[in-house]
Short mmCIF file of C-alpha atoms in Angstrom, two decimals:
data_model
loop_
_atom_site.label_atom_id
_atom_site.label_comp_id
_atom_site.label_asym_id
_atom_site.label_seq_id
_atom_site.Cartn_x
_atom_site.Cartn_y
_atom_site.Cartn_z
CA MET A 1 -0.25 0.29 0.06
CA GLU A 2 1.49 3.45 -0.75
CA CYS A 3 1.98 6.00 1.59
CA ARG A 4 1.26 10.05 0.72
CA VAL A 5 3.37 12.40 2.37
CA LEU A 6 2.80 16.20 2.39
CA SER A 7 6.01 17.88 2.50
CA ILE A 8 5.43 21.96 3.54
CA GLN A 9 9.11 23.12 2.83
CA SER A 10 11.33 25.46 1.08
CA HIS A 11 12.41 25.32 -2.38
CA VAL A 12 15.53 26.37 -4.37
CA VAL A 13 15.48 26.77 -8.19
CA ARG A 14 19.46 25.37 -8.09
CA GLY A 15 20.74 22.70 -5.53
CA TYR A 16 19.21 20.29 -3.05
CA VAL A 17 16.83 22.09 0.07
CA GLY A 18 13.90 21.75 1.76
CA ASN A 19 11.68 20.32 -0.22
CA LYS A 20 14.47 19.24 -3.31
CA SER A 21 16.12 17.75 -0.14
CA ALA A 22 13.16 15.41 1.07
CA SER A 23 10.83 14.92 -2.34
CA PHE A 24 13.75 13.01 -4.38
CA PRO A 25 15.14 10.26 -1.52
CA LEU A 26 11.34 10.05 -0.34
CA GLN A 27 10.08 9.38 -4.33
CA VAL A 28 13.32 6.74 -4.48
CA LEU A 29 11.82 4.98 -1.39
CA GLY A 30 8.45 4.45 -2.93
CA PHE A 31 6.34 7.14 -1.02
CA GLU A 32 4.49 10.02 -2.61
CA VAL A 33 5.42 12.91 -1.84
CA ASP A 34 3.44 16.27 -2.15
CA SER A 35 5.06 19.52 -1.98
CA ILE A 36 4.36 22.91 -0.71
CA ASN A 37 7.03 25.23 -1.08
CA SER A 38 7.21 27.60 2.17
CA VAL A 39 9.43 29.89 0.21
CA GLN A 40 10.92 29.63 -3.55
CA PHE A 41 14.24 31.03 -3.76
CA SER A 42 16.74 31.09 -6.60
CA ASN A 43 19.19 29.10 -4.31
CA HIS A 44 19.69 28.87 -0.70
CA THR A 45 20.97 31.58 1.00
CA GLY A 46 24.57 30.63 1.72
CA TYR A 47 25.54 32.19 -1.44
CA SER A 48 26.38 35.60 -1.84
CA HIS A 49 22.91 36.49 -3.72
CA TRP A 50 19.35 34.70 -3.96
CA LYS A 51 16.04 36.22 -5.08
CA GLY A 52 12.65 35.14 -4.59
CA GLN A 53 9.06 34.90 -2.79
CA VAL A 54 7.68 33.63 0.61
CA LEU A 55 4.68 32.35 0.86
CA THR A 56 2.44 33.72 3.49
CA ALA A 57 -0.38 31.90 5.73
CA ASP A 58 -3.08 32.99 3.83
CA GLU A 59 -1.84 31.33 0.32
CA LEU A 60 -0.64 28.20 2.11
CA HIS A 61 -4.19 28.20 3.27
CA VAL A 62 -5.68 28.70 -0.45
CA LEU A 63 -3.28 25.94 -1.34
CA TYR A 64 -4.29 23.30 1.19
CA GLU A 65 -8.00 24.68 0.80
CA GLY A 66 -7.77 23.78 -3.05
CA ILE A 67 -6.59 19.85 -2.79
CA LYS A 68 -9.31 19.46 0.14
CA LEU A 69 -11.77 20.53 -2.62
CA ASN A 70 -10.73 18.03 -5.08
CA ASN A 71 -10.72 15.54 -1.74
CA VAL A 72 -7.34 14.63 -2.39
CA HIS A 73 -5.93 15.48 1.29
CA GLN A 74 -5.33 12.05 2.41
CA TYR A 75 -2.14 11.34 3.94
CA ASP A 76 -0.52 9.09 5.97
CA TYR A 77 2.66 11.32 6.59
CA VAL A 78 3.41 15.34 6.87
CA LEU A 79 6.92 16.38 6.83
CA THR A 80 7.82 20.26 7.71
CA GLY A 81 11.15 22.18 8.32
CA TYR A 82 12.36 25.73 8.49
CA THR A 83 10.16 28.50 8.24
CA ARG A 84 10.41 32.56 9.77
CA ASP A 85 6.67 33.02 10.09
CA THR A 86 4.41 32.73 13.06
CA SER A 87 1.03 32.61 11.01
CA PHE A 88 2.55 30.21 8.57
CA LEU A 89 3.31 27.74 11.06
CA GLU A 90 0.25 28.41 13.34
CA MET A 91 -1.28 27.45 9.89
CA VAL A 92 0.72 24.23 9.59
CA VAL A 93 -0.45 23.22 12.79
CA ASP A 94 -4.19 23.84 11.89
CA ILE A 95 -3.49 21.96 8.93
CA VAL A 96 -2.15 18.79 10.67
CA GLN A 97 -4.62 18.85 13.43
CA GLU A 98 -7.09 18.98 10.69
CA LEU A 99 -5.20 15.50 8.57
CA LYS A 100 -4.92 13.70 12.19
CA ARG A 101 -8.58 13.98 12.91
CA ALA A 102 -8.96 12.27 9.53
CA ASN A 103 -6.70 10.02 9.83
CA PRO A 104 -5.68 9.15 13.59
CA ASN A 105 -2.43 7.42 12.07
CA LEU A 106 -1.03 10.30 10.41
CA VAL A 107 2.41 10.48 11.57
CA TYR A 108 3.89 14.29 12.00
CA VAL A 109 7.67 14.46 11.33
CA CYS A 110 9.00 18.20 12.44
CA ASP A 111 12.53 18.81 12.28
CA PRO A 112 12.19 22.23 14.69
CA VAL A 113 14.33 24.71 13.38
CA LEU A 114 15.32 27.49 15.55
CA GLY A 115 19.27 27.86 15.94
CA ASP A 116 22.35 26.05 16.57
CA HIS A 117 25.66 26.71 18.87
CA GLY A 118 23.94 29.08 21.27
CA SER A 119 21.99 31.36 18.98
CA MET A 120 18.70 31.36 17.18
CA TYR A 121 18.77 32.10 13.37
CA VAL A 122 14.73 32.51 13.42
CA PRO A 123 12.51 35.38 14.84
CA GLN A 124 11.83 34.67 18.71
CA ASN A 125 8.08 34.41 18.51
CA LEU A 126 8.33 31.08 16.51
CA TYR A 127 10.13 29.56 19.99
CA PRO A 128 6.38 29.78 21.88
CA VAL A 129 4.87 29.04 18.68
CA TYR A 130 7.13 25.53 18.67
CA LYS A 131 7.03 24.91 22.13
CA ASN A 132 3.25 25.32 22.80
CA LYS A 133 1.87 24.37 19.66
CA VAL A 134 4.01 22.43 17.17
CA VAL A 135 5.82 19.39 19.39
CA PRO A 136 2.57 18.66 21.13
CA VAL A 137 1.45 17.87 17.56
CA ALA A 138 4.57 16.39 16.31
CA ASP A 139 4.97 12.44 16.10
CA ILE A 140 8.85 12.81 15.29
CA ILE A 141 10.98 15.36 16.18
CA THR A 142 14.77 16.33 14.77
CA PRO A 143 16.10 18.68 16.91
CA ASN A 144 19.86 19.64 17.19
CA GLN A 145 20.89 20.21 21.36
CA PHE A 146 20.59 23.61 21.13
CA GLU A 147 17.13 23.03 19.90
CA ALA A 148 16.31 20.05 22.33
CA GLU A 149 17.82 22.42 25.23
CA LEU A 150 15.50 25.78 24.25
CA LEU A 151 12.10 23.89 24.19
CA THR A 152 13.26 21.92 27.45
CA GLY A 153 14.40 24.55 28.99
CA LYS A 154 17.37 21.85 30.40
CA ASN A 155 20.90 22.47 29.77
CA ILE A 156 22.74 18.61 27.94
CA SER A 157 26.47 18.33 29.30
CA SER A 158 26.27 14.57 29.60
CA GLN A 159 24.39 11.66 28.28
CA LYS A 160 22.11 11.47 31.33
CA ASP A 161 21.15 15.22 30.81
CA ALA A 162 20.41 13.72 27.29
CA VAL A 163 17.95 11.26 27.99
CA GLU A 164 16.19 13.41 30.52
CA VAL A 165 15.59 15.95 27.85
CA MET A 166 14.67 13.65 25.57
CA ASP A 167 12.11 12.41 28.28
CA LEU A 168 10.66 15.61 28.60
CA LEU A 169 10.40 15.96 24.59
CA HIS A 170 8.25 12.62 25.09
CA ALA A 171 6.37 14.32 27.33
CA MET A 172 5.28 17.46 25.57
CA GLY A 173 4.14 15.04 22.23
CA PRO A 174 6.16 13.21 20.52
CA ASP A 175 6.86 9.23 20.72
CA THR A 176 10.33 9.59 18.76
CA VAL A 177 12.90 12.10 19.82
CA VAL A 178 16.49 12.10 17.81
CA ILE A 179 18.93 14.62 18.97
CA THR A 180 20.85 14.75 15.59
CA SER A 181 24.15 16.53 16.97
CA SER A 182 25.69 17.51 20.17
CA ASP A 183 28.84 18.68 21.97
CA LEU A 184 29.47 15.62 23.96
CA PRO A 185 32.56 13.52 24.16
CA PRO A 186 32.79 11.03 21.49
CA ARG A 187 34.39 7.77 22.65
CA LEU A 188 35.66 7.29 19.50
CA GLY A 189 37.32 11.01 19.21
CA ASP A 190 37.37 14.21 18.30
CA ARG A 191 36.86 13.49 14.64
CA PHE A 192 33.07 12.12 15.24
CA LEU A 193 29.83 14.08 16.86
CA VAL A 194 26.99 12.22 18.95
CA SER A 195 23.78 11.77 18.30
CA LEU A 196 21.23 10.20 20.32
CA GLY A 197 17.51 9.07 19.80
CA SER A 198 14.55 7.45 21.65
CA GLN A 199 11.54 6.12 20.78
CA ARG A 200 8.67 5.16 23.50
CA HIS A 201 5.79 2.24 22.68
CA VAL A 202 3.27 1.05 24.20
CA ARG A 203 2.83 -2.09 24.78
CA PRO A 204 -0.10 -4.99 23.77
CA ASP A 205 -0.95 -5.05 27.82
CA GLY A 206 -0.89 -1.07 27.70
CA THR A 207 2.25 -0.05 28.90
CA ARG A 208 4.77 2.19 27.93
CA THR A 209 8.48 1.02 27.15
CA THR A 210 10.98 3.32 25.75
CA GLN A 211 13.92 2.30 23.31
CA ARG A 212 17.32 4.69 23.80
CA VAL A 213 20.00 4.46 21.56
CA ARG A 214 23.73 6.62 21.08
CA ILE A 215 25.21 6.77 17.51
CA GLU A 216 28.87 8.49 16.74
CA VAL A 217 28.72 9.90 13.03
CA PRO A 218 32.01 11.14 11.33
CA LYS A 219 32.52 14.79 10.98
CA VAL A 220 33.25 16.89 7.82
CA ASP A 221 35.04 19.92 7.51
CA ALA A 222 32.36 22.02 5.50
CA VAL A 223 28.84 23.68 5.44
CA PHE A 224 26.40 21.73 4.09
CA VAL A 225 23.02 23.34 3.23
CA GLY A 226 20.02 20.43 3.00
CA THR A 227 21.29 18.09 5.30
CA GLY A 228 18.29 18.54 7.89
CA ASP A 229 15.80 18.46 5.66
CA LEU A 230 17.15 14.81 3.69
CA PHE A 231 18.03 13.47 7.51
CA ALA A 232 13.93 14.35 8.54
CA ALA A 233 13.04 12.53 5.53
CA MET A 234 15.15 9.58 5.81
CA LEU A 235 14.21 9.33 9.25
CA LEU A 236 10.63 9.57 8.32
CA ALA A 237 11.05 6.67 5.52
CA TRP A 238 13.24 4.25 7.54
CA THR A 239 11.12 4.49 10.75
CA HIS A 240 7.99 3.70 8.69
CA HIS A 241 9.80 0.68 7.36
CA TYR A 242 11.32 -0.03 11.26
CA PRO A 243 8.56 1.27 13.42
CA ASN A 244 9.41 -0.45 16.59
CA ASP A 245 13.31 -0.52 15.97
CA LEU A 246 14.86 3.09 16.42
CA LYS A 247 18.34 1.30 16.22
CA THR A 248 17.95 0.12 12.43
CA ALA A 249 16.06 3.10 11.54
CA CYS A 250 18.58 5.84 12.71
CA GLU A 251 21.67 3.52 11.00
CA LYS A 252 19.76 3.59 8.21
CA THR A 253 18.88 7.15 8.38
CA PHE A 254 22.60 8.24 9.51
CA SER A 255 24.36 5.84 7.02
CA VAL A 256 22.53 7.75 3.86
CA MET A 257 23.52 10.59 5.26
CA HIS A 258 26.93 9.81 5.80
CA HIS A 259 27.77 8.51 1.65
CA VAL A 260 25.70 11.46 0.36
CA ILE A 261 27.99 14.08 2.30
CA GLN A 262 30.94 11.84 1.23
CA ARG A 263 30.24 11.97 -2.26
CA THR A 264 29.72 15.35 -2.06
CA ILE A 265 32.80 16.56 -0.33
CA SER A 266 34.71 14.28 -2.79
CA TYR A 267 33.31 16.09 -5.98
CA ALA A 268 33.46 19.57 -4.62
CA HIS A 269 37.22 19.21 -3.58
CA GLU A 270 37.42 17.61 -6.78
CA LEU A 271 35.81 20.93 -8.59
CA ALA A 272 37.98 23.27 -6.06
CA GLY A 273 41.00 21.72 -7.13
CA PRO A 274 44.36 21.23 -4.44
CA GLY A 275 44.07 23.54 -1.40
CA ARG A 276 41.43 25.60 -2.40
CA ARG A 277 37.78 25.43 -0.20
CA PRO A 278 34.75 24.73 -2.04
CA SER A 279 32.65 27.07 -2.80
CA PRO A 280 28.81 26.91 -1.83
CA PRO A 281 27.77 25.71 -5.68
CA GLN A 282 30.69 23.15 -4.97
CA LEU A 283 28.86 21.96 -1.91
CA GLU A 284 25.63 21.67 -3.25
CA LEU A 285 24.52 17.65 -2.62
CA ARG A 286 24.83 14.92 -4.73
CA MET A 287 21.50 13.57 -4.38
CA VAL A 288 20.45 11.84 -7.90
CA GLN A 289 24.11 10.31 -7.43
CA SER A 290 23.74 9.17 -4.39
CA LYS A 291 20.23 7.16 -5.57
CA ALA A 292 21.74 3.10 -4.86
CA ASP A 293 22.90 4.68 -1.13
CA ILE A 294 19.27 6.14 -0.36
CA GLU A 295 17.37 2.95 -1.88
CA ASP A 296 20.12 0.51 0.19
CA PRO A 297 22.74 1.99 2.23
CA ALA A 298 25.84 0.12 3.33
CA ILE A 299 25.86 0.56 7.03
CA VAL A 300 28.81 2.63 8.38
CA THR A 301 27.59 3.90 11.67
CA GLU A 302 26.45 1.76 14.77
CA ALA A 303 24.14 2.69 17.09
CA THR A 304 24.09 1.44 20.78
CA ILE A 305 21.66 0.91 23.04
CA ILE A 306 22.00 2.94 26.38
CA SER A 307 19.36 2.89 29.38
#
C-alpha cells in the first residue's frame, strides 16, 4: 500500500534544500510526495545573492483548500522544516490537526528549526509557537542539541542529561525524538559527533517501553545546506520501514547521510582543486548520484542501545 507525504518546506531552483532534499529520496524509497513550497528562492541563502518569494499563511491556506476541494487530502505523513513566520507555522499546525482528525494514524515529522551553537537564526517569536503548538502535535522531531535545550529549558552536559531532555520532549507529545548533533564527548575521538535517539512504544497490554540509542558519526570539515531536510525525510522513511526499531532506522538514516555527504565533499574538492576551499555551488548535495545509497545504504555507523 502506497504512502502519501505532504511536505511543507522551502524550495530552491538551484541545488538541494527543503522540498528538493526531501522529495527525491522519499520518492526513490516509494513514497508519493505532495510538496508545498514555504519559500521559493533562486538558491539557498549561503550564496552571495538570492532572489525569490515567501509563501504567506493565507496563501498556504488557499493551496490546502484546493487540495481539500478535490478530496485528495488523504495523507499518511506530514513533513515540515524551516520557516520564519509565526502565522505560517500556526497554519501548519491547523492543517496537521485537521489531517489527524481525518486519519488518526497520520505521523507528523517536524524538524524544529530554531538555531544552533547557542544562537537562534529564526525570529524569537517562533520559539513559543514551536514549544506550545508545534511539538505537542508532532510524532517525530529532529532537534539539534541547542533546539532540544531551548524547547525543554534544560542543558545537556552528559548522556544522562540528554536522556532526561528526550524524556521531557516525549512528555510534550512526540513518541520519537532524535537529537541530531550534540557537544557530548565522542568515545571514538574528536573526529566524531554524538547523536542520540529515543522512541516510546505502547505494548499490547497498554504499558509503555522506551528504546534509546546513541550513535557516533564522522565529522566533515565543510558547511552543507539541506542536510537537515534530508535527515528528517530519511528518518521518516526508515521509521516507516522499521516502526519499532529505532536502532536500525537510525543506522540506515545516518548511513544515507554519510554516503551523500562523502560523495558531495569528494566532488566539491575535485572541482575546487588542491588547497582550495569549495564554494557553496560546489557543495550542493550530490543527491541524484547517491540514488543507490538512498535505496539501500551500506551501514557505516552502528547505534548502541543505552539506558
